[in-house]
Backbone as numpy.savetxt, mean C-alpha at the origin, in Angstrom:
# Nx Ny Nz CAx CAy CAz Cx Cy Cz
-7.36 21.84 12.25 -7.62 20.40 12.10 -8.37 19.90 13.31
-9.45 19.20 13.08 -10.25 18.65 14.15 -9.49 17.50 14.81
-9.07 17.68 16.07 -8.26 16.68 16.74 -8.95 15.33 16.84
-10.27 15.34 16.86 -11.00 14.08 17.01 -10.97 13.25 15.75
-10.42 13.81 14.65 -10.44 13.10 13.37 -9.05 12.96 12.79
-8.05 12.94 13.63 -6.67 12.77 13.15 -6.50 11.44 12.46
-7.13 10.39 13.00 -7.03 9.07 12.36 -7.60 9.12 10.95
-8.73 9.85 10.77 -9.29 10.00 9.43 -8.32 10.70 8.50
-7.59 11.66 9.03 -6.60 12.37 8.20 -5.51 11.43 7.75
-5.04 10.57 8.66 -4.01 9.59 8.31 -4.52 8.66 7.23
-5.80 8.28 7.34 -6.37 7.34 6.39 -6.79 8.00 5.10
-6.71 9.35 5.03 -7.00 10.02 3.77 -8.35 10.66 3.69
-9.08 10.78 4.81 -10.37 11.44 4.79 -10.22 12.86 4.27
-11.09 13.28 3.37 -10.94 14.59 2.74 -11.66 15.70 3.48
-12.46 15.37 4.47 -13.24 16.39 5.16 -12.84 16.44 6.62
-11.56 16.67 6.91 -11.08 16.65 8.27 -10.94 18.06 8.85
-11.23 19.07 8.07 -11.14 20.44 8.56 -12.53 20.96 8.92
-12.64 21.63 10.04 -13.92 22.18 10.46 -14.43 23.18 9.42
-15.71 23.09 9.15 -16.29 23.96 8.14 -16.86 25.22 8.80
-16.72 26.35 8.12 -17.33 27.58 8.58 -18.70 27.76 7.94
-18.95 27.03 6.89 -20.23 27.12 6.20 -21.18 26.06 6.76
-22.16 25.71 5.95 -23.16 24.73 6.36 -22.50 23.39 6.64
-22.60 22.87 7.90 -21.94 21.60 8.22 -22.54 20.42 7.49
-23.73 20.59 6.96 -24.35 19.48 6.25 -23.83 19.34 4.83
-23.10 20.39 4.37 -22.60 20.36 3.00 -21.37 19.47 2.93
-21.51 18.34 2.29 -20.39 17.41 2.16 -20.69 16.44 1.04
-19.67 15.78 0.57 -19.86 14.75 -0.44 -20.54 13.55 0.19
-21.47 12.98 -0.51 -22.20 11.82 0.00 -21.44 10.56 -0.39
-21.13 9.74 0.60 -20.45 8.48 0.34 -21.49 7.41 0.05
-21.49 6.91 -1.16 -22.43 5.86 -1.55 -21.90 4.48 -1.16
-20.60 4.29 -1.32 -19.97 3.01 -1.01 -18.62 3.30 -0.35
-18.06 2.33 0.35 -16.73 2.55 0.93 -15.65 2.59 -0.14
-14.53 3.16 0.22 -13.34 3.03 -0.63 -12.78 1.62 -0.41
-12.28 1.02 -1.47 -11.68 -0.31 -1.36 -10.20 -0.23 -1.73
-9.37 -0.82 -0.88 -7.92 -0.66 -1.01 -7.25 -2.02 -0.94
-6.33 -2.24 -1.87 -5.45 -3.41 -1.81 -4.05 -2.92 -1.47
-3.56 -3.31 -0.30 -2.18 -3.04 0.10 -1.32 -4.23 -0.30
-0.33 -3.98 -1.13 0.51 -5.06 -1.65 1.95 -4.81 -1.18
2.48 -5.75 -0.41 3.82 -5.58 0.16 4.81 -6.57 -0.44
5.98 -6.05 -0.72 7.09 -6.89 -1.17 7.65 -7.64 0.04
7.46 -8.95 0.05 8.02 -9.78 1.12 9.00 -10.79 0.53
9.72 -10.35 -0.48 10.69 -11.22 -1.16 11.93 -11.40 -0.30
12.78 -12.30 -0.73 13.97 -12.64 0.05 14.91 -11.46 0.24
14.95 -10.54 -0.73 15.85 -9.40 -0.62 15.46 -8.48 0.53
14.18 -8.45 0.86 13.74 -7.62 1.98 14.38 -8.10 3.29
14.41 -9.40 3.47 15.03 -9.96 4.68 16.55 -9.87 4.61
17.09 -10.17 3.43 18.54 -10.23 3.28 19.20 -8.88 3.55
18.56 -7.80 3.10 19.17 -6.48 3.24 18.56 -5.65 4.38
17.77 -6.29 5.21 17.17 -5.56 6.31 18.22 -5.01 7.27
19.29 -5.77 7.46 20.36 -5.30 8.33 21.11 -4.11 7.76
21.01 -3.93 6.44 21.70 -2.82 5.78 20.96 -1.51 5.95
19.64 -1.53 5.70 18.89 -0.27 5.72 17.51 -0.38 6.38
17.21 -1.53 6.99 15.94 -1.67 7.71 14.72 -1.76 6.82
14.87 -2.23 5.59 13.75 -2.21 4.64 12.60 -3.13 5.06
12.89 -4.29 5.61 11.81 -5.18 6.05 11.13 -4.61 7.29
11.92 -4.07 8.19 11.34 -3.41 9.37 10.41 -2.28 8.95
10.84 -1.50 7.95 10.03 -0.40 7.45 8.74 -0.93 6.81
8.84 -2.05 6.12 7.66 -2.67 5.52 6.64 -3.05 6.58
7.11 -3.67 7.65 6.21 -4.08 8.73 5.61 -2.87 9.42
6.39 -1.82 9.57 5.87 -0.59 10.17 4.78 0.02 9.29
4.96 -0.04 7.96 3.94 0.45 7.04 2.64 -0.33 7.21
2.76 -1.65 7.26 1.57 -2.49 7.40 0.85 -2.19 8.71
1.61 -2.03 9.78 1.00 -1.73 11.07 0.33 -0.36 11.05
0.97 0.61 10.43 0.38 1.94 10.33 -0.95 1.88 9.60
-1.04 1.11 8.52 -2.29 1.00 7.79 -3.38 0.34 8.63
-3.04 -0.75 9.31 -4.03 -1.44 10.14 -4.53 -0.55 11.26
-3.63 0.20 11.88 -4.02 1.08 12.98 -4.86 2.26 12.47
-4.46 2.84 11.35 -5.16 4.01 10.82 -6.59 3.68 10.42
-6.81 2.47 9.94 -8.13 2.09 9.42 -8.99 1.37 10.44
-8.46 1.15 11.61 -9.22 0.46 12.66 -10.38 1.33 13.12
-11.56 0.76 13.12 -12.74 1.48 13.58 -13.47 2.24 12.49
-12.90 2.34 11.31 -13.58 3.03 10.20 -13.68 2.09 8.99
-13.87 0.81 9.30 -13.95 -0.19 8.23 -15.18 0.00 7.37
-16.17 0.76 7.85 -17.35 1.05 7.02 -17.02 2.04 5.92
-15.91 2.76 6.08 -15.48 3.72 5.06 -14.39 3.15 4.16
-13.56 2.27 4.72 -12.40 1.75 4.00 -12.35 0.24 4.17
-12.59 -0.49 3.09 -12.50 -1.95 3.10 -11.18 -2.31 2.43
-10.36 -3.09 3.12 -9.02 -3.32 2.58 -8.58 -4.77 2.72
-7.57 -5.09 1.93 -6.85 -6.35 2.07 -5.37 -6.03 2.18
-4.63 -6.97 2.75 -3.17 -6.89 2.77 -2.64 -8.18 2.19
-1.80 -8.06 1.19 -1.19 -9.24 0.58 0.29 -8.97 0.36
1.01 -10.02 0.01 2.42 -9.88 -0.28 2.79 -10.65 -1.53
3.97 -10.38 -2.04 4.49 -11.15 -3.17 5.96 -11.44 -2.92
6.40 -12.55 -3.45 7.80 -12.97 -3.27 8.24 -13.71 -4.52
9.42 -14.29 -4.46 9.89 -15.08 -5.58 9.12 -16.36 -5.77
8.37 -16.77 -4.75 7.61 -18.01 -4.82 6.21 -17.82 -5.37
5.61 -16.65 -5.14 4.23 -16.43 -5.56 3.95 -14.94 -5.70
2.99 -14.61 -6.56 2.57 -13.22 -6.71 1.54 -12.83 -5.66
1.04 -13.82 -4.91 -0.03 -13.51 -3.97 0.07 -14.35 -2.71
0.47 -13.68 -1.62 0.42 -14.28 -0.29 -0.62 -13.49 0.51
-1.80 -14.05 0.74 -2.84 -13.30 1.46 -2.55 -13.23 2.95
-2.60 -12.03 3.50 -2.40 -11.82 4.94 -3.66 -11.30 5.62
-4.38 -10.40 4.95 -5.67 -9.91 5.45 -6.63 -9.88 4.28
-7.80 -10.47 4.44 -8.78 -10.53 3.36 -9.74 -9.35 3.45
-10.33 -8.97 2.31 -11.32 -7.91 2.28 -12.45 -8.22 3.27
-12.80 -7.23 4.07 -13.90 -7.37 5.00 -13.59 -8.15 6.26
-12.34 -8.54 6.43 -11.96 -9.32 7.62 -10.67 -8.77 8.22
-10.68 -7.51 8.67 -9.46 -6.91 9.22 -9.13 -7.49 10.59
-7.89 -7.39 11.02 -7.53 -7.87 12.36 -8.32 -7.11 13.42
-8.80 -7.84 14.42 -9.71 -7.25 15.40 -8.98 -6.67 16.60
-7.74 -7.06 16.81 -7.03 -6.60 18.00 -5.53 -6.66 17.74
-4.74 -6.26 18.74 -3.30 -6.22 18.58 -2.71 -7.62 18.35
-3.31 -8.62 18.96 -2.81 -9.99 18.77 -2.92 -10.40 17.31
-4.05 -10.09 16.67 -4.23 -10.45 15.27 -3.35 -9.60 14.36
-3.13 -8.35 14.73 -2.20 -7.52 13.97 -0.79 -8.09 14.02
-0.38 -8.51 15.20 0.95 -9.10 15.36 1.08 -10.36 14.52
0.03 -11.17 14.47 0.07 -12.40 13.67 0.29 -12.08 12.19
-0.33 -11.01 11.70 -0.13 -10.59 10.31 1.33 -10.22 10.07
1.89 -9.44 10.96 3.29 -9.01 10.81 4.25 -10.19 10.90
3.97 -11.14 11.77 4.83 -12.32 11.90 4.81 -13.15 10.63
3.65 -13.29 10.01 3.55 -14.05 8.76 4.31 -13.34 7.64
4.23 -12.04 7.59 4.96 -11.28 6.58 6.46 -11.46 6.77
6.91 -11.36 7.99 8.34 -11.51 8.29 8.83 -12.91 7.92
8.07 -13.92 8.31 8.46 -15.30 8.04 8.51 -15.58 6.54
7.57 -15.01 5.79 7.57 -15.24 4.35 8.86 -14.71 3.73
9.27 -13.51 4.12 10.48 -12.93 3.57 11.73 -13.71 4.01
11.69 -14.23 5.21 12.84 -14.94 5.76 13.07 -16.28 5.06
12.01 -16.97 4.70 12.16 -18.34 4.23 11.82 -18.56 2.75
11.36 -17.52 2.04 10.98 -17.73 0.64 12.21 -17.80 -0.25
12.01 -18.34 -1.44 13.07 -18.42 -2.44 13.24 -17.05 -3.11
14.40 -16.83 -3.70 14.65 -15.57 -4.39 13.83 -15.52 -5.69
13.63 -14.31 -6.18 12.84 -14.11 -7.39 11.97 -12.89 -7.24
11.21 -12.56 -8.28 10.38 -11.37 -8.24 9.09 -11.58 -9.01
7.97 -11.25 -8.36 6.66 -11.35 -9.00 5.90 -10.02 -8.90
6.64 -8.92 -8.91 6.03 -7.60 -8.73 4.96 -7.32 -9.78
5.26 -7.56 -11.04 4.34 -7.18 -12.11 3.01 -7.92 -12.01
3.08 -9.23 -11.83 1.85 -10.01 -11.72 1.09 -9.62 -10.45
1.82 -9.34 -9.38 1.17 -8.93 -8.12 0.37 -7.65 -8.32
0.94 -6.69 -9.04 0.24 -5.43 -9.29 -1.01 -5.63 -10.14
-0.89 -6.42 -11.20 -2.05 -6.65 -12.07 -3.16 -7.39 -11.33
-2.80 -8.42 -10.60 -3.80 -9.21 -9.90 -4.45 -8.42 -8.77
-3.69 -7.55 -8.11 -4.26 -6.72 -7.05 -5.34 -5.80 -7.61
-5.10 -5.23 -8.78 -6.09 -4.37 -9.43 -7.36 -5.15 -9.73
-7.21 -6.37 -10.20 -8.38 -7.20 -10.51 -9.13 -7.57 -9.24
-8.40 -7.92 -8.19 -9.05 -8.34 -6.94 -9.84 -7.21 -6.29
-9.24 -6.02 -6.25 -9.91 -4.93 -5.55 -11.20 -4.54 -6.25
-11.22 -4.57 -7.57 -12.44 -4.23 -8.31 -13.50 -5.31 -8.13
-13.09 -6.56 -8.10 -14.05 -7.66 -7.97 -14.49 -7.89 -6.52
-13.91 -7.13 -5.57 -14.23 -7.37 -4.16 -15.56 -6.75 -3.75
-16.11 -5.86 -4.56 -17.40 -5.27 -4.25 -17.51 -3.84 -4.75
-18.71 -3.26 -4.59 -18.94 -1.89 -5.04 -18.14 -0.92 -4.17
-17.69 0.17 -4.80 -16.89 1.15 -4.07 -17.00 2.51 -4.75
-16.85 3.57 -3.95 -16.74 4.91 -4.53 -15.43 5.07 -5.27
-14.37 4.45 -4.73 -13.05 4.51 -5.34 -12.31 3.21 -5.06
-11.44 2.84 -6.00 -10.58 1.67 -5.83 -9.11 2.12 -5.84
-8.34 1.57 -4.91 -6.93 1.92 -4.80 -6.08 0.65 -4.68
-4.89 0.71 -5.27 -3.84 -0.28 -5.02 -2.62 0.48 -4.53
-2.18 0.18 -3.31 -0.97 0.75 -2.75 0.06 -0.35 -2.63
1.09 -0.26 -3.44 2.15 -1.27 -3.44 3.40 -0.72 -2.80
4.07 -1.53 -1.98 5.27 -1.12 -1.26 6.41 -2.04 -1.67
7.53 -1.46 -2.10 8.62 -2.26 -2.65 9.97 -1.64 -2.33
11.01 -2.45 -2.46 12.37 -1.94 -2.26 13.04 -1.53 -3.57
12.27 -1.52 -4.65 12.77 -1.06 -5.96 13.90 -1.91 -6.50
14.02 -3.13 -6.03 15.07 -4.03 -6.50 14.59 -4.75 -7.76
14.34 -4.00 -8.81 13.71 -4.54 -10.01 14.70 -4.82 -11.13
15.71 -3.97 -11.29 16.64 -4.14 -12.39 17.40 -5.46 -12.29
17.57 -5.96 -11.08 18.26 -7.24 -10.90 17.55 -8.36 -11.63
16.25 -8.23 -11.78 15.46 -9.27 -12.45 15.04 -8.86 -13.86
15.67 -7.82 -14.38 15.40 -7.40 -15.75 14.04 -6.77 -15.96
13.44 -6.22 -14.89 12.13 -5.60 -15.00 12.30 -4.14 -15.40
11.74 -3.79 -16.53 11.89 -2.44 -17.07 10.78 -1.52 -16.55
11.08 -0.22 -16.57 10.13 0.77 -16.09 8.82 0.71 -16.87
8.90 0.48 -18.17 7.71 0.42 -19.00 6.77 -0.68 -18.53
7.35 -1.81 -18.12 6.53 -2.93 -17.66 5.85 -2.60 -16.33
6.56 -1.89 -15.46 5.97 -1.47 -14.19 4.82 -0.51 -14.44
5.02 0.44 -15.33 3.98 1.41 -15.66 2.74 0.73 -16.20
2.94 -0.25 -17.06 1.81 -0.97 -17.66 1.06 -1.77 -16.59
1.79 -2.37 -15.67 1.15 -3.14 -14.60 0.37 -2.23 -13.66
0.92 -1.05 -13.37 0.24 -0.11 -12.49 -1.07 0.39 -13.08
-1.09 0.60 -14.38 -2.27 1.15 -15.04 -3.11 0.05 -15.71
-2.96 -1.16 -15.21 -3.64 -2.32 -15.79 -5.14 -2.14 -15.87
-5.74 -1.55 -14.83 -7.19 -1.40 -14.78 -7.53 0.08 -14.61
-8.23 0.69 -15.57 -8.51 2.13 -15.49 -9.45 2.51 -14.35
-10.11 1.54 -13.74 -10.98 1.82 -12.60 -10.20 2.04 -11.30
-8.92 1.69 -11.32 -8.13 1.67 -10.09 -7.13 2.82 -10.09
-6.97 3.43 -8.91 -5.92 4.43 -8.71 -4.74 3.75 -8.02
-3.65 3.50 -8.76 -2.51 2.77 -8.18 -1.39 3.71 -7.73
-0.68 3.31 -6.69 0.50 4.04 -6.24 1.57 3.04 -5.82
2.81 3.39 -6.16 3.95 2.51 -5.92 4.87 3.23 -4.93
4.90 2.76 -3.68 5.72 3.37 -2.65 7.06 2.65 -2.55
8.13 3.40 -2.72 9.46 2.82 -2.71 10.11 3.11 -1.37
10.27 2.07 -0.56 10.70 2.24 0.82 12.18 1.93 1.03
12.87 1.54 -0.04 14.31 1.29 0.03 14.86 1.34 -1.39
16.18 1.37 -1.50 16.77 1.48 -2.82 18.24 1.11 -2.79
18.71 0.55 -3.90 20.14 0.40 -4.12 20.60 1.60 -4.94
21.52 2.35 -4.36 21.98 3.59 -4.99 20.79 4.48 -5.31
20.63 4.92 -6.55 19.54 5.84 -6.88 18.43 5.18 -7.69
18.31 3.85 -7.60 17.34 3.14 -8.42 15.91 3.61 -8.15
15.56 3.80 -6.87 14.21 4.24 -6.53 13.93 5.62 -7.10
14.89 6.52 -6.99 14.71 7.87 -7.52 14.50 7.85 -9.03
15.29 7.03 -9.72 15.16 6.94 -11.17 13.81 6.36 -11.56
13.31 5.41 -10.76 12.01 4.81 -11.04 10.90 5.83 -10.88
10.97 6.64 -9.83 9.98 7.68 -9.61 9.96 8.66 -10.79
11.14 9.02 -11.26 11.24 9.98 -12.36 10.77 9.40 -13.69
10.84 8.08 -13.83 10.50 7.44 -15.10 9.03 7.04 -15.21
8.38 6.79 -14.08 6.98 6.37 -14.10 6.07 7.57 -14.28
4.82 7.34 -14.71 3.88 8.47 -14.86 3.77 9.28 -13.58
3.61 10.58 -13.73 3.59 11.49 -12.58 2.57 11.05 -11.54
3.02 10.99 -10.29 2.14 10.66 -9.18 1.96 9.19 -8.92
2.49 8.33 -9.79 2.29 6.90 -9.62 3.32 6.26 -8.70
4.48 6.88 -8.55 5.51 6.34 -7.67 5.91 7.40 -6.64
6.15 6.93 -5.43 6.42 7.84 -4.32 7.63 7.33 -3.54
8.59 8.20 -3.28 9.70 7.86 -2.40 9.20 7.91 -0.96
9.31 6.80 -0.26 8.77 6.71 1.10 9.82 6.13 2.04
11.00 6.71 2.00 12.08 6.25 2.86 11.88 6.66 4.33
11.16 7.76 4.52 10.90 8.27 5.87 9.42 8.09 6.15
9.08 7.17 7.05 7.68 6.86 7.31 6.93 8.00 7.97
7.64 8.97 8.51 6.96 10.12 9.09 6.19 10.90 8.03
6.60 10.77 6.77 5.94 11.48 5.68 4.80 10.68 5.07
4.70 9.40 5.42 3.76 8.52 4.74 2.30 8.95 4.91
1.83 9.30 6.11 0.42 9.71 6.22 0.06 10.85 5.29
0.90 11.88 5.22 0.61 13.00 4.32 0.69 12.60 2.86
1.62 11.70 2.54 1.73 11.23 1.16 0.47 10.47 0.75
-0.04 9.64 1.66 -1.24 8.87 1.33 -2.46 9.77 1.29
-2.52 10.74 2.19 -3.67 11.66 2.18 -3.72 12.41 0.86
-2.56 12.81 0.35 -2.52 13.53 -0.93 -3.07 12.67 -2.06
-2.80 11.37 -2.01 -3.29 10.46 -3.04 -4.81 10.33 -2.95
-5.35 10.19 -1.74 -6.78 10.08 -1.57 -7.50 11.34 -2.06
-6.88 12.48 -1.87 -7.52 13.74 -2.23 -7.32 14.13 -3.69
-6.44 13.44 -4.38 -6.16 13.81 -5.78 -7.30 13.38 -6.70
């Protein structure tokens, strides 16, 4: 692994291994990849953070994404948004306008934390997933479109069935969606992973595995 490109590996770059053949042989990137990161910032994230650190893990995920993509915005154009019981769309970072420094990154994380702390209970996961797919495609030309959603899998409480989640994830055939489950009540997250189409849901309780999990999605 080329040490100078570890950040690219975290971000999912597919050509991070030194080539023994012609170094000019590579896939030509016509447009950047476009990614919508959708985070669950509902009240349950704050309420149960003391139990299993789910909100802390959410913020760590967001920071990891911002850090991994810093400096390679010409390859990866992204947004960060959240959903709660109050709305399906809380914009935190807009396409083409990533945080420029640690101060701006901190401001994003503070807004995410505050939203979860003060929002009303409820769930808008399904609409958030559908709208994210529409936004990422309409944001501009891209070689690939991705939606990465992060949730605590607290869906059954609101009567959300697996079939509805699957339909929301596959709302737009142009988009490659993934549902990262960073917390769970009992085995709900595991059951959701087993019930959704293969590869669409990922158990992400240990953030040390997240870079490799995301790289596998980019390379699939």
